[in-house]
Coordinates of C-alpha atoms in Angstrom, one line a residue:
M447 CA 32.5 46.3 49.0
V448 CA 34.6 45.1 51.9
A449 CA 35.3 48.7 52.9
E450 CA 31.5 49.2 53.2
L451 CA 30.4 45.9 54.7
G452 CA 33.5 44.5 56.4
G453 CA 34.7 41.0 56.2
E454 CA 38.2 39.7 55.3
L455 CA 39.0 39.6 51.6
S456 CA 41.3 36.8 50.4
G457 CA 42.7 37.1 46.8
A458 CA 42.1 39.3 43.8
P459 CA 41.5 42.7 45.3
E460 CA 41.4 44.2 41.8
L461 CA 38.5 41.9 40.7
L462 CA 35.6 43.8 39.1
I463 CA 32.2 42.4 40.3
T464 CA 29.4 43.1 37.9
G465 CA 26.6 41.1 39.5
L466 CA 25.3 38.8 42.2
A467 CA 24.3 35.1 41.5
P468 CA 23.8 31.7 43.0
L469 CA 26.8 29.4 43.3
E470 CA 25.7 27.1 40.5
S471 CA 25.2 29.8 37.9
A472 CA 27.7 32.5 38.9
T473 CA 30.3 33.6 36.4
G474 CA 33.8 34.9 36.9
S475 CA 32.6 38.5 37.3
E476 CA 29.9 37.7 39.8
I477 CA 29.8 37.2 43.6
S478 CA 27.9 34.5 45.4
F479 CA 27.8 33.0 49.0
L480 CA 27.8 29.7 50.8
S481 CA 26.1 29.6 54.2
N482 CA 25.6 25.9 54.6
P483 CA 28.6 23.6 54.6
K484 CA 26.6 20.7 53.0
Y485 CA 26.8 22.6 49.7
Q486 CA 30.6 22.8 49.6
Q487 CA 30.6 20.5 46.5
Q488 CA 28.8 23.4 44.7
L489 CA 31.5 25.7 45.9
A490 CA 34.3 23.6 44.4
A491 CA 32.4 23.5 41.1
S492 CA 31.4 27.1 41.0
E493 CA 32.8 29.6 38.6
A494 CA 32.0 32.6 40.8
G495 CA 34.6 35.3 40.8
C496 CA 34.2 35.7 44.6
V497 CA 32.3 33.8 47.2
I498 CA 31.2 34.9 50.7
V499 CA 32.0 32.1 53.2
S500 CA 32.3 31.5 57.0
P501 CA 35.7 31.0 58.7
A502 CA 35.1 27.2 58.6
M503 CA 35.1 27.3 54.8
A504 CA 37.8 29.8 54.3
T505 CA 40.6 27.4 53.4
V506 CA 38.5 25.5 50.9
A507 CA 37.2 28.8 49.4
A508 CA 40.6 30.4 49.1
A509 CA 41.9 27.3 47.3
R510 CA 39.4 27.9 44.4
G511 CA 39.8 31.7 44.2
A512 CA 38.8 35.0 45.8
C513 CA 36.6 34.9 48.8
I514 CA 35.2 37.2 51.6
V515 CA 35.3 35.6 55.1
T516 CA 32.7 36.6 57.6
S517 CA 31.0 35.1 60.6
N518 CA 27.5 35.1 59.0
P519 CA 27.7 34.7 55.2
Y520 CA 23.9 34.8 54.7
L521 CA 23.5 38.1 56.7
Y522 CA 26.5 39.5 54.8
F523 CA 24.9 38.6 51.5
A524 CA 21.6 40.2 52.6
R525 CA 23.4 43.5 53.3
L526 CA 25.2 43.2 50.0
T527 CA 21.9 43.0 48.1
Q528 CA 20.8 46.2 49.9
L529 CA 24.1 47.9 48.9
W530 CA 23.7 46.7 45.4
R531 CA 20.2 48.0 45.0
K532 CA 21.3 51.3 46.5
L533 CA 24.1 51.7 44.0
R534 CA 21.9 50.6 41.1
N535 CA 19.2 53.1 41.9
A536 CA 21.6 56.0 42.6
N537 CA 21.1 57.4 39.1
A538 CA 17.4 56.4 38.6
P539 CA 14.9 59.2 38.1
A540 CA 13.2 60.3 41.2
M541 CA 9.8 58.8 41.9
P542 CA 6.9 61.2 42.6
R543 CA 6.0 61.5 46.3
I544 CA 2.4 60.6 45.4
H545 CA 1.7 59.1 42.0
P546 CA -0.8 61.0 39.9
S547 CA -3.0 57.9 39.7
A548 CA -3.2 57.4 43.5
V549 CA -6.3 58.4 45.4
V550 CA -5.5 60.0 48.7
D551 CA -8.2 61.4 51.0
P552 CA -7.6 65.0 52.0
S553 CA -7.8 64.0 55.7
A554 CA -5.1 61.3 55.3
T555 CA -1.6 62.2 56.6
I556 CA 1.4 61.2 54.4
A557 CA 4.9 61.9 55.7
A558 CA 7.2 64.0 53.6
T559 CA 9.5 61.1 52.9
A560 CA 6.8 58.5 52.2
R561 CA 5.9 57.4 48.7
I562 CA 2.5 56.4 47.4
G563 CA 2.7 54.4 44.2
P564 CA 0.4 54.0 41.2
L565 CA -3.3 53.2 41.7
C566 CA -3.0 53.2 45.5
V567 CA -6.0 54.2 47.7
V568 CA -5.4 55.9 51.0
E569 CA -8.7 56.5 52.8
A570 CA -9.9 59.1 55.3
G571 CA -7.8 59.5 58.5
A572 CA -5.1 57.1 57.5
T573 CA -1.5 57.8 58.2
V574 CA 1.7 56.8 56.4
G575 CA 5.0 57.3 58.3
E576 CA 8.4 58.6 57.3
G577 CA 10.2 56.6 54.6
S578 CA 7.4 54.1 54.1
V579 CA 6.5 53.0 50.5
L580 CA 3.2 51.8 49.2
T581 CA 4.3 50.3 45.8
S582 CA 1.2 50.0 43.6
R583 CA -2.5 49.1 44.0
V584 CA -2.2 49.2 47.8
T585 CA -5.4 50.0 49.7
L586 CA -5.0 51.6 53.2
G587 CA -8.4 51.8 54.9
A588 CA -9.8 54.6 56.9
D589 CA -8.0 55.5 60.2
C590 CA -5.4 52.8 59.6
H591 CA -1.8 53.6 60.5
I592 CA 1.5 52.6 58.8
G593 CA 4.7 53.4 60.8
A594 CA 8.1 54.5 59.5
R595 CA 10.2 52.7 56.9
C596 CA 7.6 50.1 56.0
L597 CA 7.3 48.5 52.5
L598 CA 3.9 47.3 51.2
H599 CA 4.0 45.4 48.0
S600 CA 1.4 45.4 45.2
G601 CA -2.2 44.5 46.1
V602 CA -1.9 44.7 49.8
V603 CA -5.1 45.6 51.6
I604 CA -4.9 47.1 55.1
G605 CA -8.2 47.6 56.9
A606 CA -10.8 45.7 55.1
D607 CA -13.7 44.5 57.3
G608 CA -13.0 41.6 59.6
F609 CA -15.2 38.5 59.1
G610 CA -17.9 39.1 61.7
F611 CA -21.5 37.9 61.5
A612 CA -24.1 36.9 64.0
P613 CA -26.5 34.1 63.1
D614 CA -30.2 35.1 62.9
G615 CA -32.1 32.0 62.0
E616 CA -31.1 31.1 58.5
R617 CA -29.4 34.4 57.8
W618 CA -26.5 36.4 59.0
E619 CA -26.4 39.8 60.6
K620 CA -23.2 41.8 60.0
I621 CA -21.1 42.9 63.0
E622 CA -19.7 46.3 62.0
Q623 CA -15.9 46.4 62.3
L624 CA -15.3 49.6 64.2
G625 CA -11.5 49.2 64.9
A626 CA -8.6 49.9 62.7
V627 CA -5.1 48.5 61.9
R628 CA -1.9 49.7 63.5
I629 CA 1.3 48.7 61.8
G630 CA 4.6 49.6 63.5
N631 CA 8.0 50.6 62.1
D632 CA 10.2 48.6 59.7
V633 CA 7.4 46.2 58.6
E634 CA 7.4 44.6 55.2
I635 CA 4.2 43.1 53.8
G636 CA 4.1 40.9 50.6
A637 CA 1.9 41.1 47.6
N638 CA -1.8 40.5 48.0
T639 CA -1.6 40.1 51.7
C640 CA -4.7 41.3 53.7
I641 CA -4.9 42.5 57.2
D642 CA -8.4 43.1 58.6
R643 CA -9.4 45.9 60.8
G644 CA -10.5 45.0 64.3
A645 CA -14.1 44.7 65.4
L646 CA -13.8 47.0 68.4
Q647 CA -10.0 47.2 69.2
D648 CA -7.3 47.6 66.5
T649 CA -5.5 44.8 64.7
V650 CA -1.8 45.3 65.6
I651 CA 1.4 44.4 63.7
E652 CA 4.4 45.4 65.8
D653 CA 7.8 46.7 64.7
G654 CA 10.0 44.6 62.4
V655 CA 7.4 42.1 61.3
K656 CA 7.9 40.5 57.9
L657 CA 4.9 39.0 56.1
D658 CA 5.2 37.1 52.8
N659 CA 2.7 37.1 49.9
L660 CA -0.9 36.0 50.2
I661 CA -1.2 36.0 53.9
Q662 CA -4.5 36.6 55.7
I663 CA -4.5 38.3 59.1
G664 CA -7.9 38.3 60.8
H665 CA -9.5 41.0 62.9
N666 CA -8.1 41.8 66.4
V667 CA -4.9 39.7 65.8
R668 CA -1.7 40.9 67.4
V669 CA 1.6 40.0 65.8
G670 CA 4.7 40.5 68.0
A671 CA 7.9 42.3 67.0
N672 CA 10.2 40.7 64.5
T673 CA 8.0 37.8 63.8
A674 CA 8.1 36.4 60.2
M675 CA 5.5 34.5 58.2
A676 CA 5.8 32.7 54.9
G677 CA 3.3 32.7 52.1
C678 CA -0.3 31.6 52.4
V679 CA -0.4 31.6 56.2
G680 CA -3.8 32.2 57.7
V681 CA -4.3 33.7 61.2
A682 CA -7.9 33.7 62.5
G683 CA -9.4 36.5 64.5
S684 CA -8.2 37.5 68.0
A685 CA -5.1 35.3 67.9
T686 CA -2.0 36.7 69.6
I687 CA 1.4 35.8 68.3
G688 CA 4.5 36.7 70.3
P689 CA 7.7 38.3 69.2
N690 CA 10.5 36.5 67.3
C691 CA 8.2 33.8 66.0
T692 CA 8.3 32.2 62.6
V693 CA 5.3 30.6 60.8
G694 CA 6.0 28.3 57.7
G695 CA 4.1 28.6 54.5
G696 CA 0.5 27.5 54.4
A697 CA 0.2 27.1 58.2
I698 CA -3.1 28.0 60.0
I699 CA -3.4 29.5 63.4
L700 CA -6.9 29.2 64.8
G701 CA -8.7 32.1 66.5
H702 CA -8.3 33.3 70.1
L703 CA -5.0 31.3 70.5
T704 CA -1.8 32.6 71.9
L705 CA 1.7 31.8 70.7
G706 CA 4.5 32.9 73.1
A707 CA 7.8 34.4 72.2
G708 CA 10.2 32.3 70.1
V709 CA 7.6 29.8 68.8
H710 CA 8.4 28.3 65.4
I711 CA 5.6 26.6 63.4
S712 CA 6.4 24.3 60.4
A713 CA 4.8 24.7 57.0
A714 CA 1.2 23.4 56.6
T715 CA 0.7 23.0 60.4
V716 CA -2.7 23.7 61.9
V717 CA -2.2 25.3 65.3
S718 CA -5.3 24.3 67.3
K719 CA -4.1 25.1 70.9
S720 CA -2.1 27.9 72.5
I721 CA 1.7 27.4 72.8
S722 CA 3.7 29.1 75.5
K723 CA 7.0 27.2 75.5
P724 CA 9.5 28.4 72.9
G725 CA 10.5 25.8 70.3
H726 CA 9.8 24.2 66.9
Y727 CA 6.3 22.7 66.4
T728 CA 5.0 20.5 63.6
G729 CA 1.6 19.1 62.9
M730 CA 1.8 17.7 59.4
F731 CA 0.5 14.3 58.4
P732 CA 3.3 12.7 56.2
I733 CA 2.6 12.3 52.5
D734 CA 2.2 8.7 51.3
E735 CA 0.6 6.7 48.5
N736 CA -3.2 7.3 48.8
A737 CA -4.0 3.7 49.8
N738 CA -1.5 3.7 52.6
W739 CA -2.7 7.1 53.7
E740 CA -6.3 5.9 54.0
R741 CA -5.3 2.9 56.1
N742 CA -3.2 5.1 58.4
A743 CA -6.0 7.6 58.7
A744 CA -8.5 4.8 59.5
S745 CA -6.1 3.6 62.2
L746 CA -5.8 7.0 63.7
K747 CA -9.6 7.1 64.2
Q748 CA -9.3 4.1 66.5
L749 CA -6.6 5.5 68.8
H750 CA -9.1 6.9 71.3
S751 CA -10.9 3.6 71.8
L752 CA -7.5 1.8 71.8
R753 CA -6.4 4.1 74.6
D754 CA -9.5 3.3 76.6
R755 CA -9.0 -0.4 76.1
I756 CA -5.4 -0.1 77.4
K757 CA -6.5 1.8 80.4
T758 CA -9.1 -0.9 81.2
L759 CA -6.6 -3.7 80.8
E760 CA -4.1 -1.8 83.1
K761 CA -6.8 -1.5 85.8
E762 CA -7.7 -5.2 85.5
N763 CA -4.1 -6.3 85.7
K764 CA -3.1 -3.9 88.5
P765 CA -1.9 -5.9 91.5

């Protein structure tokens, strides 16, 4: 393990590790990690055979048993999970390149190392890049593109029509969605996430983007490289999100807005204006007992008139 991933091993080089587990439930044959010093009490009580820690926790960890010291325990643990899966799957039977139950249009292009899982649908003109995996029940719409080394989990829909309708009196006239979806390399998309095709231009997901389950990306959205979004985020049409952003679960980004690089949005926040300055932004109303919440909400409604009254008083009292 250390030979493969690096780090400095302290104690018990002969210890046989049979699994990975959280600190609180790990046994003597399992390995765990500690990335946040505030959980060091759990470290002292843990029965883990080995723990991955930072240099700041090395002495405490070594006092309880074997440990691996590394500058970034969380990143080390992430790479360990990848190694563990690789070893576990080494003897697994080979998956078919395209599952017999999948429906792939003859005009679609599937790279030789890509995998199309059970009950997937790949429509006309779509492309799937080298090493990409569509797990099961994934739908890839016509002319949509998936780059290399992407992973699409069950139920993902790429290239459904965007939500476009023109009002005609009391009815709606459909605006045909004539664009597609272009997904870059090394993108992971969680279960039941939907990315709509563009109305005229393509919806674009750049390299390295990570999307959680149940996310809605509207038509003509552009998501910058290495941005990550947690579950149930909604991004309305024609929004542009820069690289290296994060969006917390349940947050909403309204249409035609722009978030610059390095913008971080807290969970459940509604983004109603463009943000260009990097930083962490929050727009949640704190939870409270309902009676208190109603009083506070009523007070908020008066803020505008209160501001006007203050301005008037300031003008009257100005020397």
